[in-house]
mmCIF file of C-alpha atoms in Angstrom:
data_model
loop_
_atom_site.group_PDB
_atom_site.id
_atom_site.type_symbol
_atom_site.label_atom_id
_atom_site.label_comp_id
_atom_site.label_asym_id
_atom_site.label_seq_id
_atom_site.Cartn_x
_atom_site.Cartn_y
_atom_site.Cartn_z
ATOM 1 C CA MET A 22 -88.609 -36.918 123.709
ATOM 2 C CA ALA A 23 -86.841 -40.021 122.470
ATOM 3 C CA ASP A 24 -88.606 -43.361 122.465
ATOM 4 C CA THR A 25 -86.862 -45.088 125.371
ATOM 5 C CA LYS A 26 -87.415 -48.587 124.004
ATOM 6 C CA THR A 27 -85.839 -47.663 120.698
ATOM 7 C CA LEU A 28 -83.039 -45.826 122.472
ATOM 8 C CA ALA A 29 -82.412 -48.846 124.706
ATOM 9 C CA GLU A 30 -82.290 -51.093 121.645
ATOM 10 C CA ILE A 31 -79.785 -48.778 119.986
ATOM 11 C CA GLU A 32 -77.652 -48.698 123.141
ATOM 12 C CA GLN A 33 -77.686 -52.507 123.279
ATOM 13 C CA ARG A 34 -76.678 -52.792 119.625
ATOM 14 C CA ILE A 35 -73.885 -50.258 120.164
ATOM 15 C CA ALA A 36 -72.527 -52.382 123.014
ATOM 16 C CA ILE A 37 -72.679 -55.509 120.854
ATOM 17 C CA LEU A 38 -70.878 -53.795 117.983
ATOM 18 C CA ARG A 39 -68.149 -52.513 120.284
ATOM 19 C CA ASP A 40 -67.630 -56.050 121.600
ATOM 20 C CA ASN A 41 -67.555 -57.395 118.045
ATOM 21 C CA LEU A 42 -64.964 -54.817 117.037
ATOM 22 C CA ARG A 43 -62.772 -55.625 120.028
ATOM 23 C CA GLU A 44 -62.916 -59.345 119.189
ATOM 24 C CA LEU A 45 -62.174 -58.726 115.516
ATOM 25 C CA VAL A 46 -59.134 -56.615 116.363
ATOM 26 C CA GLU A 47 -57.881 -59.360 118.685
ATOM 27 C CA GLN A 48 -58.431 -61.947 115.936
ATOM 28 C CA ALA A 49 -56.643 -59.771 113.405
ATOM 29 C CA ALA A 50 -53.595 -59.684 115.636
ATOM 30 C CA GLY A 51 -53.428 -63.474 115.535
ATOM 31 C CA PHE A 52 -54.044 -63.961 111.816
ATOM 32 C CA SER A 53 -51.412 -64.301 109.190
ATOM 33 C CA GLY A 54 -51.889 -64.319 105.452
ATOM 34 C CA ALA A 55 -53.307 -61.678 103.170
ATOM 35 C CA ALA A 56 -56.686 -63.360 102.649
ATOM 36 C CA ASN A 57 -57.419 -63.615 106.371
ATOM 37 C CA GLU A 58 -56.230 -60.086 107.019
ATOM 38 C CA GLU A 59 -58.364 -58.690 104.210
ATOM 39 C CA LEU A 60 -61.461 -60.552 105.403
ATOM 40 C CA THR A 61 -60.942 -59.345 108.954
ATOM 41 C CA ALA A 62 -60.363 -55.772 107.783
ATOM 42 C CA ASP A 63 -63.587 -55.904 105.771
ATOM 43 C CA ARG A 64 -65.516 -57.176 108.790
ATOM 44 C CA ILE A 65 -64.016 -54.483 111.007
ATOM 45 C CA ASN A 66 -64.959 -51.780 108.480
ATOM 46 C CA GLU A 67 -68.536 -53.085 108.227
ATOM 47 C CA GLN A 68 -68.942 -53.209 112.000
ATOM 48 C CA GLN A 69 -67.433 -49.731 112.394
ATOM 49 C CA ALA A 70 -69.768 -48.282 109.761
ATOM 50 C CA GLU A 71 -72.789 -49.783 111.518
ATOM 51 C CA LEU A 72 -71.546 -48.493 114.875
ATOM 52 C CA ASP A 73 -71.035 -44.979 113.452
ATOM 53 C CA GLU A 74 -74.589 -44.980 112.074
ATOM 54 C CA LEU A 75 -76.080 -46.100 115.383
ATOM 55 C CA LEU A 76 -74.114 -43.475 117.285
ATOM 56 C CA LYS A 77 -75.528 -40.797 114.969
ATOM 57 C CA LYS A 78 -79.068 -42.109 115.512
ATOM 58 C CA ARG A 79 -78.574 -42.190 119.273
ATOM 59 C CA ASP A 80 -77.203 -38.654 119.297
ATOM 60 C CA ALA A 81 -80.140 -37.409 117.228
ATOM 61 C CA MET A 82 -82.617 -39.124 119.549
ATOM 62 C CA THR A 83 -81.082 -37.757 122.712
ATOM 63 C CA LYS A 84 -80.923 -34.195 121.375
ATOM 64 C CA SER A 85 -84.633 -34.060 120.605
#
């Protein structure tokens, strides 16, 4: 059985990352200039990669 504290922490981090991604996408819509767009795209990619990893961990924990 999954450790509920760890699972709860993962769920909380997933929620935070989803909020971060939503905010970054909104910011990207308002930015102009290649440097700002590239920085925002990099941040979005980093946040998405972390979210993907946490989703995999959560899925593994809930399947066991």
